[in-house]
Short mmCIF file of C-alpha atoms and ligand atoms in Angstrom, two decimals:
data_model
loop_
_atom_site.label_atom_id
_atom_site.label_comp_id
_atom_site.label_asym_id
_atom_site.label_seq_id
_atom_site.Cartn_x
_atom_site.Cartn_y
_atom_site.Cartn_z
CA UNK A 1 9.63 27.52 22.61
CA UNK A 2 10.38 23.85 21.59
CA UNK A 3 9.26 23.17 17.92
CA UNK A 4 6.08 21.46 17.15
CA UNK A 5 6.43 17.40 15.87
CA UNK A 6 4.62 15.40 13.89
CA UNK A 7 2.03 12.76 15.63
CA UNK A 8 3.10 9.73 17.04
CA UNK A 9 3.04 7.11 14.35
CA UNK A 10 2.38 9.34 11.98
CA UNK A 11 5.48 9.82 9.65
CA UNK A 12 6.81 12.46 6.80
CA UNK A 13 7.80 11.00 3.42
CA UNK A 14 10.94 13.32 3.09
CA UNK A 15 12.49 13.86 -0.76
CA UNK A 16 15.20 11.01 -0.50
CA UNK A 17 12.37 8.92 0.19
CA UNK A 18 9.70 9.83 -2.56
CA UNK A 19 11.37 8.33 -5.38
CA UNK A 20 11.06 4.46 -4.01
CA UNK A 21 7.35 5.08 -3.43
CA UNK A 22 6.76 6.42 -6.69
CA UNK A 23 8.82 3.14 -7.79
CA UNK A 24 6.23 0.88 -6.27
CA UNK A 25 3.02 3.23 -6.75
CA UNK A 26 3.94 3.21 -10.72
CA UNK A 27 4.16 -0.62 -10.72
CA UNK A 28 1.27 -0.83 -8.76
CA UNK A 29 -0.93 0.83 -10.76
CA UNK A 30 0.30 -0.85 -14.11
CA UNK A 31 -0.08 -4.38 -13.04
CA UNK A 32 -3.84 -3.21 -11.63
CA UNK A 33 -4.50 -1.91 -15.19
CA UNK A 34 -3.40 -4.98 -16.91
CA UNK A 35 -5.91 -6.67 -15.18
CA UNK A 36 -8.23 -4.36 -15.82
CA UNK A 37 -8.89 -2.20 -12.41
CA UNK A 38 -10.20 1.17 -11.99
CA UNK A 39 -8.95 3.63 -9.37
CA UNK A 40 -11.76 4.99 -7.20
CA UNK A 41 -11.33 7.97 -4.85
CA UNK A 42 -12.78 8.29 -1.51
CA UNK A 43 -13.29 10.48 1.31
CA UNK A 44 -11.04 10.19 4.50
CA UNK A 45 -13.91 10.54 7.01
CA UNK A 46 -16.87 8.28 7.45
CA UNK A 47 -19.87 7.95 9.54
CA UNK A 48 -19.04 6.07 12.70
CA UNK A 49 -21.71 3.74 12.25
CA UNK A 50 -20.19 2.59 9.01
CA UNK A 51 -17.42 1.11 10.15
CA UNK A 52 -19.51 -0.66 13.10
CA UNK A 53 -21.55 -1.94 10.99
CA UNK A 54 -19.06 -3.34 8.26
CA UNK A 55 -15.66 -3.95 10.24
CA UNK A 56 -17.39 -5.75 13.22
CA UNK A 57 -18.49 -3.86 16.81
CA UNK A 58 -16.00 -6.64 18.75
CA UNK A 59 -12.47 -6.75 16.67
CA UNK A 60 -9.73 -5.11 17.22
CA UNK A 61 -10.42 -1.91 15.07
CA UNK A 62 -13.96 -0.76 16.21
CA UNK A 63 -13.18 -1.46 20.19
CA UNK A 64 -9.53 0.26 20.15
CA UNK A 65 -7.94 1.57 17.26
CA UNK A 66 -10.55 4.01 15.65
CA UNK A 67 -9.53 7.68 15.56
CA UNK A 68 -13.40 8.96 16.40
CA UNK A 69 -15.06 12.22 17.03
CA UNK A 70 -18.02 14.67 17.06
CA UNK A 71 -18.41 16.88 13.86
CA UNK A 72 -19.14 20.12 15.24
CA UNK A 73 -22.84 19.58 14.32
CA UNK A 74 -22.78 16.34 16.43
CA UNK A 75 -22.43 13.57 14.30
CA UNK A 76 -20.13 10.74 14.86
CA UNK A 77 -17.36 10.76 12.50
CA UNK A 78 -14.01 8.17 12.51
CA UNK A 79 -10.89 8.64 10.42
CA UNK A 80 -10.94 5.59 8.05
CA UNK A 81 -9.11 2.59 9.51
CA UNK A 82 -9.47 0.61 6.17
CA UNK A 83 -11.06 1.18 2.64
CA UNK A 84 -13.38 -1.28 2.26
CA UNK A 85 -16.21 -0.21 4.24
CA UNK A 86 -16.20 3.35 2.19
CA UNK A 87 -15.72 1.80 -1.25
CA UNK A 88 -18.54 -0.64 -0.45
CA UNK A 89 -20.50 2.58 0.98
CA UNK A 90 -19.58 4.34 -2.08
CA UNK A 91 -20.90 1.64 -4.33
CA UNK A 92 -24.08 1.11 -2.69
CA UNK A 93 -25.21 4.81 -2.83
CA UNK A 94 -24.16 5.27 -6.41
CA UNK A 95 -25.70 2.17 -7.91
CA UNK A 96 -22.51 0.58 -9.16
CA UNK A 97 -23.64 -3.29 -7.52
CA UNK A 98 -26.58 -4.34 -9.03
CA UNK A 99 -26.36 -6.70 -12.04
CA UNK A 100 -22.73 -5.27 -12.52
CA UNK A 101 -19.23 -6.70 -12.25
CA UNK A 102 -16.36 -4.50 -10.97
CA UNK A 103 -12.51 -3.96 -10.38
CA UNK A 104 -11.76 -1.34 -8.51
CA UNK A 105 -8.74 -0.10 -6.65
CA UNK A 106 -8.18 2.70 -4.11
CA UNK A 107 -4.89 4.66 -2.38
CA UNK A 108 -4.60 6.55 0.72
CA UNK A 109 -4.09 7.10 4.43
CA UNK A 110 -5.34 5.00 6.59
CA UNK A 111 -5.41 5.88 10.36
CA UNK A 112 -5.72 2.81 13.17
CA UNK A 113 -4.44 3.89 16.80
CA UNK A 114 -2.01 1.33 17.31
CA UNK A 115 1.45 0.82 19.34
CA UNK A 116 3.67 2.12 16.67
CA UNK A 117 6.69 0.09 15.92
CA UNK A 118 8.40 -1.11 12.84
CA UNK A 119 5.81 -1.54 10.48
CA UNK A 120 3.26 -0.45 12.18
CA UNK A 121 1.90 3.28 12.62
CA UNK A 122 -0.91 5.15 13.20
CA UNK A 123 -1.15 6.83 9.73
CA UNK A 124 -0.09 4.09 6.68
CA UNK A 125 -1.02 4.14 3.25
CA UNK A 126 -2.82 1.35 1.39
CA UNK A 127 -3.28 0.14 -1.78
CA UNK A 128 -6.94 -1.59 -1.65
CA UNK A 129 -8.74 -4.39 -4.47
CA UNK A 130 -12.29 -4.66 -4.07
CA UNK A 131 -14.20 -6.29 -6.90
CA UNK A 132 -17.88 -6.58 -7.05
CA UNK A 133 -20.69 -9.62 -8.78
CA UNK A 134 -18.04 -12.55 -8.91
CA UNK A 135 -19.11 -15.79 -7.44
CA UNK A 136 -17.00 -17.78 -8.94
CA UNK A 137 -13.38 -18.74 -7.85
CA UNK A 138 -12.00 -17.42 -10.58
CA UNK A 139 -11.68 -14.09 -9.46
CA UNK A 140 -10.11 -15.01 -5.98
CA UNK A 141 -7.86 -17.25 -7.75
CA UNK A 142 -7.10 -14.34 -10.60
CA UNK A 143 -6.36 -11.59 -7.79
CA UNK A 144 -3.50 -14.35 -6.19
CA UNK A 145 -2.57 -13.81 -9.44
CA UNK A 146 -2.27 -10.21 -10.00
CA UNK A 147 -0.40 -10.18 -6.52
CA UNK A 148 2.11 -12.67 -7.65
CA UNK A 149 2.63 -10.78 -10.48
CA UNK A 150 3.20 -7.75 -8.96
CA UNK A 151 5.76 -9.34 -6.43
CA UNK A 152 7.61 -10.24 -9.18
CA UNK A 153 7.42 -7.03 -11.02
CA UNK A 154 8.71 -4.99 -7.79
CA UNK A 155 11.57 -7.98 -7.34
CA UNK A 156 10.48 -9.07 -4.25
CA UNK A 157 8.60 -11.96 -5.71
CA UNK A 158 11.26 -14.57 -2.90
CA UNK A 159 10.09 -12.58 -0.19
CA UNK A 160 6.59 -13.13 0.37
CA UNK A 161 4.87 -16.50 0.92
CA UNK A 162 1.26 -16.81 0.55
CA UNK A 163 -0.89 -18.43 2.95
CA UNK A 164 -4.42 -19.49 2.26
CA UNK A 165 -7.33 -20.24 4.26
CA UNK A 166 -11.38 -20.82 3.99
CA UNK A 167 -13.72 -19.09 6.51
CA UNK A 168 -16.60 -20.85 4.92
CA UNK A 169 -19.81 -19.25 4.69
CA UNK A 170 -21.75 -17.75 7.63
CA UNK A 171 -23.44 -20.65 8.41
CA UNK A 172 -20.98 -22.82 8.28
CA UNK A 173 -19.11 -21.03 10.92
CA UNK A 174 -21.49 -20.87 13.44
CA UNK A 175 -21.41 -24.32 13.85
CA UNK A 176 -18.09 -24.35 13.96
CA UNK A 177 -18.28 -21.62 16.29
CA UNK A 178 -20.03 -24.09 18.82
CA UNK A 179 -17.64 -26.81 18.83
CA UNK A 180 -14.68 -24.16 19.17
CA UNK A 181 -16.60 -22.69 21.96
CA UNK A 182 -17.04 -26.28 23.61
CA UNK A 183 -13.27 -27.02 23.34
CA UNK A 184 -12.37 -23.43 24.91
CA UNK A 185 -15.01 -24.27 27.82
CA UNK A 186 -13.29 -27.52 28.20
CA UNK A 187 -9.89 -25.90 28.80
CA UNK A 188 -10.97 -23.20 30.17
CA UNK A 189 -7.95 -22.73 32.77
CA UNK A 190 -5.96 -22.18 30.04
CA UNK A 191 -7.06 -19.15 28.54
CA UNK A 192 -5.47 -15.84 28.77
CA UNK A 193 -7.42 -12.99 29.86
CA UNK A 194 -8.08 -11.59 26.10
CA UNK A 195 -9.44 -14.86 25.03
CA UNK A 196 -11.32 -15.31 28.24
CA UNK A 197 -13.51 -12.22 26.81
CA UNK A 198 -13.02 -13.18 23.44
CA UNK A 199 -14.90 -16.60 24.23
CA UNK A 200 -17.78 -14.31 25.06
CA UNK A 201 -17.50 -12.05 22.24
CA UNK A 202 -15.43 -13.63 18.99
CA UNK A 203 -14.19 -16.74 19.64
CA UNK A 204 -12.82 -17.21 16.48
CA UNK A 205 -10.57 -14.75 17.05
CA UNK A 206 -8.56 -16.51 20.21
CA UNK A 207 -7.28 -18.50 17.30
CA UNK A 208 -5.38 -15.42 16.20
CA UNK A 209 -3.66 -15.13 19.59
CA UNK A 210 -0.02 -14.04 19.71
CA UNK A 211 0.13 -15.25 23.25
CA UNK A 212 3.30 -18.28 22.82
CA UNK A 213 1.42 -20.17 26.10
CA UNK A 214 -1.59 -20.55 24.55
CA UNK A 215 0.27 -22.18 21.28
CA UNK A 216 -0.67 -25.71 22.20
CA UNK A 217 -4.59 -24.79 23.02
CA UNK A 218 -4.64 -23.29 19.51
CA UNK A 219 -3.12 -26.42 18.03
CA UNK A 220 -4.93 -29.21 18.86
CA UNK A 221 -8.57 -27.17 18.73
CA UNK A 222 -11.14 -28.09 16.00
CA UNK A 223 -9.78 -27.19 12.19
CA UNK A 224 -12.83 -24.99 10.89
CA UNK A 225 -12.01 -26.64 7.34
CA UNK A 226 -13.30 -29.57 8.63
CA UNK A 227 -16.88 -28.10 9.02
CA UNK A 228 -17.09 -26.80 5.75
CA UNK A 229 -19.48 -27.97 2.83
CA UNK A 230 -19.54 -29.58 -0.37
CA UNK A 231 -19.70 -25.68 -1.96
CA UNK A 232 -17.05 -24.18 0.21
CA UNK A 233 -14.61 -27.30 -0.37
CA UNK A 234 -15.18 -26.56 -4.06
CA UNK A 235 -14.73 -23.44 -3.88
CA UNK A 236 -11.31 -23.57 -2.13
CA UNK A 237 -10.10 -26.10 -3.97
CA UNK A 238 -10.84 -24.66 -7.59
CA UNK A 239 -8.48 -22.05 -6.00
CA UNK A 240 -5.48 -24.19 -5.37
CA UNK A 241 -6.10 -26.15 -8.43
CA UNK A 242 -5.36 -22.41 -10.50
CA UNK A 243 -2.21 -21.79 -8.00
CA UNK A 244 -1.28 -25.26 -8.73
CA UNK A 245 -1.71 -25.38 -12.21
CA UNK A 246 0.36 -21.62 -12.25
CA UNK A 247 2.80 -23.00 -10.23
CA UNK A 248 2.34 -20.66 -7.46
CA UNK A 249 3.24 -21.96 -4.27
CA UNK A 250 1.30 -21.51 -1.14
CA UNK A 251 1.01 -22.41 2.42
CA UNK A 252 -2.59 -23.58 3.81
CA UNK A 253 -2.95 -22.06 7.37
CA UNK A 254 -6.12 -23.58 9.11
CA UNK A 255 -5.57 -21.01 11.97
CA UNK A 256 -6.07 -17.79 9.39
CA UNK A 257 -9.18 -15.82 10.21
CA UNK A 258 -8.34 -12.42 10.17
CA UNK A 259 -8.92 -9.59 12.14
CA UNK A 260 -12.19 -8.52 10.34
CA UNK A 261 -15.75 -10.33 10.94
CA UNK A 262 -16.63 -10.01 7.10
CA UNK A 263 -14.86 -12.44 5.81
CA UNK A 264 -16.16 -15.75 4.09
CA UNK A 265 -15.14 -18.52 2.23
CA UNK A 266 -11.05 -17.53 1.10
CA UNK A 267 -8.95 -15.39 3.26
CA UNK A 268 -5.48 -14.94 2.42
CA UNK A 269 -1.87 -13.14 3.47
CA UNK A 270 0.90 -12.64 1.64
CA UNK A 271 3.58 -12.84 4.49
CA UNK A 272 7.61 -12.35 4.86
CA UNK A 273 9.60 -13.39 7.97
CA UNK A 274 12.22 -10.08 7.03
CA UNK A 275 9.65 -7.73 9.11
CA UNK A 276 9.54 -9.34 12.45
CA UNK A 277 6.11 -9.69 13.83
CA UNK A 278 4.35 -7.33 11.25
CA UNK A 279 4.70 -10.06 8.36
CA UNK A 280 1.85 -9.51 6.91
CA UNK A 281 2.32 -7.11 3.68
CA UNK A 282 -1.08 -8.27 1.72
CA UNK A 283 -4.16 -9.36 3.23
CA UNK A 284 -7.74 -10.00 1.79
CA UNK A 285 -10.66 -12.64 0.76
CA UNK A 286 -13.63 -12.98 0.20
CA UNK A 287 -16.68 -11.14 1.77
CA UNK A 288 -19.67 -12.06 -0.05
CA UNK A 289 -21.89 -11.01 3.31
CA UNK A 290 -20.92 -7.76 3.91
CA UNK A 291 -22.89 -6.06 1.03
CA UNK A 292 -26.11 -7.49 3.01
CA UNK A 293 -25.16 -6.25 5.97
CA UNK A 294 -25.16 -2.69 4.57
CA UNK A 295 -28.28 -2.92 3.12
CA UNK A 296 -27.57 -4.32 -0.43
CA UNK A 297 -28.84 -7.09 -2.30
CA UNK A 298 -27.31 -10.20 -2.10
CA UNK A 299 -23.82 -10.13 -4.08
CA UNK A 300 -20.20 -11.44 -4.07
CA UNK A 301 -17.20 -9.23 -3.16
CA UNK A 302 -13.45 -10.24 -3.38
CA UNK A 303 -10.45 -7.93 -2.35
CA UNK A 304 -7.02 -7.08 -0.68
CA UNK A 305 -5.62 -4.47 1.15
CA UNK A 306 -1.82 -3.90 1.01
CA UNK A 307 0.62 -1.51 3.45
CA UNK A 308 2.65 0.37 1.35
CA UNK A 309 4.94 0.74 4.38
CA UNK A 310 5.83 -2.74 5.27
CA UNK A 311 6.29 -3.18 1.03
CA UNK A 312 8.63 -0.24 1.46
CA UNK A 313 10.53 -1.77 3.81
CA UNK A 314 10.96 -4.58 1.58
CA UNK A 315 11.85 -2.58 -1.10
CA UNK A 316 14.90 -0.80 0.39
CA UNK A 317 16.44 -4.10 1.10
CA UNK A 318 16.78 -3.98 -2.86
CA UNK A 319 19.09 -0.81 -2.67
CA UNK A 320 17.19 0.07 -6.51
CA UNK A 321 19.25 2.68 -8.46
CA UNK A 322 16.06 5.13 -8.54
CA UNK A 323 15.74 8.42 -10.18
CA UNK A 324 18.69 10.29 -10.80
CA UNK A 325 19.42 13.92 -9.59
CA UNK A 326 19.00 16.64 -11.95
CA UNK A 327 21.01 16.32 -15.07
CA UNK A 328 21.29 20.36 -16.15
CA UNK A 329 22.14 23.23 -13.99
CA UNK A 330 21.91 27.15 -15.38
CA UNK A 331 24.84 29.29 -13.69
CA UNK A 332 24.12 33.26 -14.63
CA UNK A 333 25.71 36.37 -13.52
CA UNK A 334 25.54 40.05 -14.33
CA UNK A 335 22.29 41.51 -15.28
CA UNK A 336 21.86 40.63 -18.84
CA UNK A 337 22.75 36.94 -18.07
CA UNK A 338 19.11 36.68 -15.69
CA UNK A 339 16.38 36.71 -18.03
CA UNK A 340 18.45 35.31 -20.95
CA UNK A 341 19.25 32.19 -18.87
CA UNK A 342 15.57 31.81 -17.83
CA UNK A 343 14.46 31.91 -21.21
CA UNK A 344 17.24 29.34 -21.92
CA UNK A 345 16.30 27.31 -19.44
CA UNK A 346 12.80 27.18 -20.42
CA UNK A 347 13.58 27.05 -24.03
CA UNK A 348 15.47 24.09 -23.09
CA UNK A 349 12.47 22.77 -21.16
CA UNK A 350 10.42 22.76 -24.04
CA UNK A 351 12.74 21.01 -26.67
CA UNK A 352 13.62 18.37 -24.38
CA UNK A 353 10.39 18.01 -22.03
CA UNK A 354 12.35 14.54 -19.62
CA UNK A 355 15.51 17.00 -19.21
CA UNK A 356 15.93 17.73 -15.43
CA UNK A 357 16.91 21.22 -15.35
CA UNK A 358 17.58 23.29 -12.54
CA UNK A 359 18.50 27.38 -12.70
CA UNK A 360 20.12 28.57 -10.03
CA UNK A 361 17.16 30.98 -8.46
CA UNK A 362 19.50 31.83 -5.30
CA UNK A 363 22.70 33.77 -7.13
CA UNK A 364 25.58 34.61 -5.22
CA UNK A 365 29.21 34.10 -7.25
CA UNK A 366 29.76 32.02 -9.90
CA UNK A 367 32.33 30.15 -7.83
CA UNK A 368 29.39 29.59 -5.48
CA UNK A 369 27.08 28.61 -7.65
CA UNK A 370 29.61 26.23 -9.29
CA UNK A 371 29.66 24.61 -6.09
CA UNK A 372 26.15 24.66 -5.64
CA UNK A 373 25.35 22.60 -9.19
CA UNK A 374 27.83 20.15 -8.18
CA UNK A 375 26.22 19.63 -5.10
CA UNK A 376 23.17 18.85 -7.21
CA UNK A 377 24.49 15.99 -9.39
CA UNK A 378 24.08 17.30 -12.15
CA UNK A 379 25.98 16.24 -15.49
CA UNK A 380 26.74 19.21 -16.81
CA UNK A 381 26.47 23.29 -15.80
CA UNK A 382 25.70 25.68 -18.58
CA UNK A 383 27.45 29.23 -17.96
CA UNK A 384 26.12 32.51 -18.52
CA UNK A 385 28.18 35.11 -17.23
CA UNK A 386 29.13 38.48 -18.54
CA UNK A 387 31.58 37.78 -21.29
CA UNK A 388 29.51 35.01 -22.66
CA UNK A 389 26.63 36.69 -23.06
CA UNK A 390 28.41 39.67 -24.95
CA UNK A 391 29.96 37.10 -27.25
CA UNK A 392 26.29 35.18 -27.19
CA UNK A 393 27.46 32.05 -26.56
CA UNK A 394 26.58 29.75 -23.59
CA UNK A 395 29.26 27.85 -21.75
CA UNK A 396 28.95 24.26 -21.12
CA UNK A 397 31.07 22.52 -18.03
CA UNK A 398 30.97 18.79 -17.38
CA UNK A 399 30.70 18.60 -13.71
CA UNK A 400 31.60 14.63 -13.62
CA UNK A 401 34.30 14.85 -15.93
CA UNK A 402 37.49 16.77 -14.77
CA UNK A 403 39.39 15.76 -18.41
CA UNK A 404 36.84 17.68 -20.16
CA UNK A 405 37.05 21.44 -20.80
CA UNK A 406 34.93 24.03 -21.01
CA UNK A 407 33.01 24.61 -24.74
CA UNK A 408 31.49 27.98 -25.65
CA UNK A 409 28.44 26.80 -28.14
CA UNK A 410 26.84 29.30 -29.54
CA UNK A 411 23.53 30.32 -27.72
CA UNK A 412 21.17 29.21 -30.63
CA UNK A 413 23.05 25.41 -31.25
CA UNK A 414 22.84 25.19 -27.28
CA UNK A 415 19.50 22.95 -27.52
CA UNK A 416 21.00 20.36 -30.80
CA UNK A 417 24.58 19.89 -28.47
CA UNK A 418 22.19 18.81 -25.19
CA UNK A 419 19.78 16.85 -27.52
CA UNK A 420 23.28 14.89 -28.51
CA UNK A 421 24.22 14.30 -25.18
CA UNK A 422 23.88 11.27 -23.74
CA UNK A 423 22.46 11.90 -20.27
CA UNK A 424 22.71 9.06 -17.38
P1 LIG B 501 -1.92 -6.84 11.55
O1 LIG B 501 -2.31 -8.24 11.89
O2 LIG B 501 -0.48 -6.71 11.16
O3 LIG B 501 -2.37 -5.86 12.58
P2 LIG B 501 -4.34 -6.37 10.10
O4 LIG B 501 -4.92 -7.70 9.97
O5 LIG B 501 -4.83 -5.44 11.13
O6 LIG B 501 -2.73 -6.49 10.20
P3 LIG B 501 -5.54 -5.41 7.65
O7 LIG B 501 -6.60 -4.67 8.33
O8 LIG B 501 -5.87 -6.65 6.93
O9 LIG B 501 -4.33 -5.67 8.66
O10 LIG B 501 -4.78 -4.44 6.65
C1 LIG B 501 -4.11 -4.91 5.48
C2 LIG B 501 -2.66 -4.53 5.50
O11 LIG B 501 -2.47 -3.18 5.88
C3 LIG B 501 -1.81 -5.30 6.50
O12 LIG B 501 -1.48 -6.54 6.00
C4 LIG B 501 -0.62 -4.40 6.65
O13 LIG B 501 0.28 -4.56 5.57
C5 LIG B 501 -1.24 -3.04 6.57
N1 LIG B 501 -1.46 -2.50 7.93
C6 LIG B 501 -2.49 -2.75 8.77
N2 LIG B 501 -2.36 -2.05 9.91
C7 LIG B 501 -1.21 -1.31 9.77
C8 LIG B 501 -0.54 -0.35 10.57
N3 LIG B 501 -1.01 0.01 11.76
N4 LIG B 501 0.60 0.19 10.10
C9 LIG B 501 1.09 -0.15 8.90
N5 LIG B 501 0.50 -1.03 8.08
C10 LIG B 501 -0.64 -1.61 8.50
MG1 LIG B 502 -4.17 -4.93 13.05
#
């Protein structure tokens, strides 16, 4: 019977890999905590209707890419495509909005069923910003910030570009929504088949078409920025005023809406051209509206949502030198050696809690197990066979060094020689 395989698109994080997410997940989490984020935890599963409501009933998401099904009792239940409609959920029916200000950050699977390729799966992880009861620019401008920042601290900093744009408010966009609607009419041989419907349902979204024969349509169509107002100029502008005065540099792209309908005033995408057509490693704005349209007060809301994956992939372009392999292995034969050497090894464990040391749980020879804490890494082997436990000493092997011999410390001075050593 042929073995059983992981989902399509959805992937195992195997040991070799661990260490480089750990890498970014630790940096991650610093830089949010220097600006003075909290995590917040959230369920996997949602109501249906939740994500309907928030992400939009006609994008790309809620008509194709949502993992939904019937609880056994009935309900309507989706695997999360994205975090913010939970964390906003969360927020609402825990009081957190009103009259408060909030940073908060989430982590976890997300699950969108998608054509996977490079960069794009069916289960990915995010890291996910959403702050709560700013109106001001500053915070949109600050979390540009943090992002650059953390760019820098993972050493990818010359790999992503940012690229700006502003939705303007609601309003705003519906009248901007008419004139884009008369241009498409005008031209309305042109259109592909998915913008043909999307003229019906989201016509903001035929902007976002990948389709190279429609390039020219897209061009010369009305610039949305040109239908925004005194407030949502300001707004923007305050914004590139901080970059500028930062010296952060950043590309405006009028034909940046995003896939989600929440959006308003700044969106933004922090892109690289080293991932093909999934570029896009950082995405997020502003969505002052949405927190209405789940039945909140009025109330500002600013965030991001990152894919760890594509980030990943940038990272291993950096070949990092990441966590070594373990740095201490315990060799033992003969009966008396076993529970000596474990209570060395643990001995050891608590004098020098960051030494990575492995015991040999599998026996077999010593010349096998010589081989086997080689095959580890490891620095050095400590020996406990028959003679040296009779003599109650411990022998101690470097494993890298052929030049050195073997010393036979006594057991109790076995902890001050490893404390002197100077492990890589
Ligand atoms: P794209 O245009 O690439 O489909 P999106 O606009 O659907 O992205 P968002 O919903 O804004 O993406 O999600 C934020 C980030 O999450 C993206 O910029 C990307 O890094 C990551 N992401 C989104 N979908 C996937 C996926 N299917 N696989 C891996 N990462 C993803
Ligand atoms: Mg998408």
């Amino acid at each position: 019977m042929a073995n059983i395989q992981a989902i399509r698109g959805m992937h195992d994080v195997l040991p070799e890999q661990t260490p480089l997410w750990q890498y970014a997940e630790k940096h991650i989490r610093d830089v949010l905590a220097s600006y003075g984020y909290s995590e917040i935890r959230l369920p996997i599963v949602e109501k249906t209707e939740l994500f309907k409501r928030s992400i939009g009933e006609v994008t790309d998401i809620v008509e194709k890419e949502m993992y939904t099904f019937d609880d056994r009792n009935g309900d309507s239940l989706t695997l999360r495509p994205e975090g913010t409609a939970g964390c906003l959920r969360a927020c609402l029916e825990h009081g957190l909005l009103h009259n408060q200000v909030h940073r908060l950050w989430y982590y976890g699977p997300m699950y969108r069923h998608e054509r996977p390729q490079k960069g794009r799966y069916r289960q990915f992880f995010q890291f996910g910003v959403e702050t709560y009861g700013m109106a001001s620019a500053d915070i949109d401008a600050e979390m540009l910030l943090l992002t650059d920042r953390l760019w820098t601290r993972l050493g990818i900093r010359r790999k992503v570009r940012l690229q700006l744009n502003s939705l303007g408010t609601i309003a705003e966009r519906l009248v901007y929504r008419e004139a884009l609607v008369a241009y498409f009419n005008a031209h309305i041989t042109h259109l592909d088949e998915d913008s043909l419907r999307r003229l019906q349902t989201n016509p903001l979204r035929i902007l976002d078409t990948k389709n190279p024969d429609m390039k020219d349509l897209v061009t010369n169509a009305p610039e949305l920025m040109e239908y925004l107002g005194e407030e949502s100029r300001g707004h923007f502008q305050a914004i590139l005023d901080t970059l500028d005065s930062v010296g952060i540099e950043y590309d405006i792209n009028t034909r940046l809406v995003r896939g989600l309908d929440y959006y308003s005033k700044t969106v933004f995408e922090w892109v690289t051209e080293e991932l093909g057509s999934q570029g896009t490693v950082c995405a997020g704005g502003r969505y002052d509206g949405l927190i209405e349209q789940l039945g909140g007060r009025a109330n500002h809301a600013v965030g991001f949502a990152m894919g760890m994956e594509r980030l990943l992939l940038l990272l291993e372009t950096l070949h990092l030198p990441l966590d070594g392999p373990v740095q201490v292995y315990v060799i033992r034969a003969g009966a008396a050696a076993q529970t000596l050497g474990l209570r060395l090894a643990e001995q050891l464990r608590s004098a020098m809690p960051s030494l990575k040391l492995q015991l040999d749980c599998a026996g077999g020879s010593v010349k096998s197990q010589f081989k086997k804490a080689d095959k580890s890494g490891a620095q050095y082997a400590l020996i406990l066979g028959e003679d040296e436990v009779l003599r109650g000493e411990v022998g101690v092997k470097s494993l890298r060094d052929a030049t050195q011999a073997q010393q036979n410390i006594a057991l109790q001075d076995v902890i001050v020689h490893l404390k002197a050593v100077n492990f890589l």
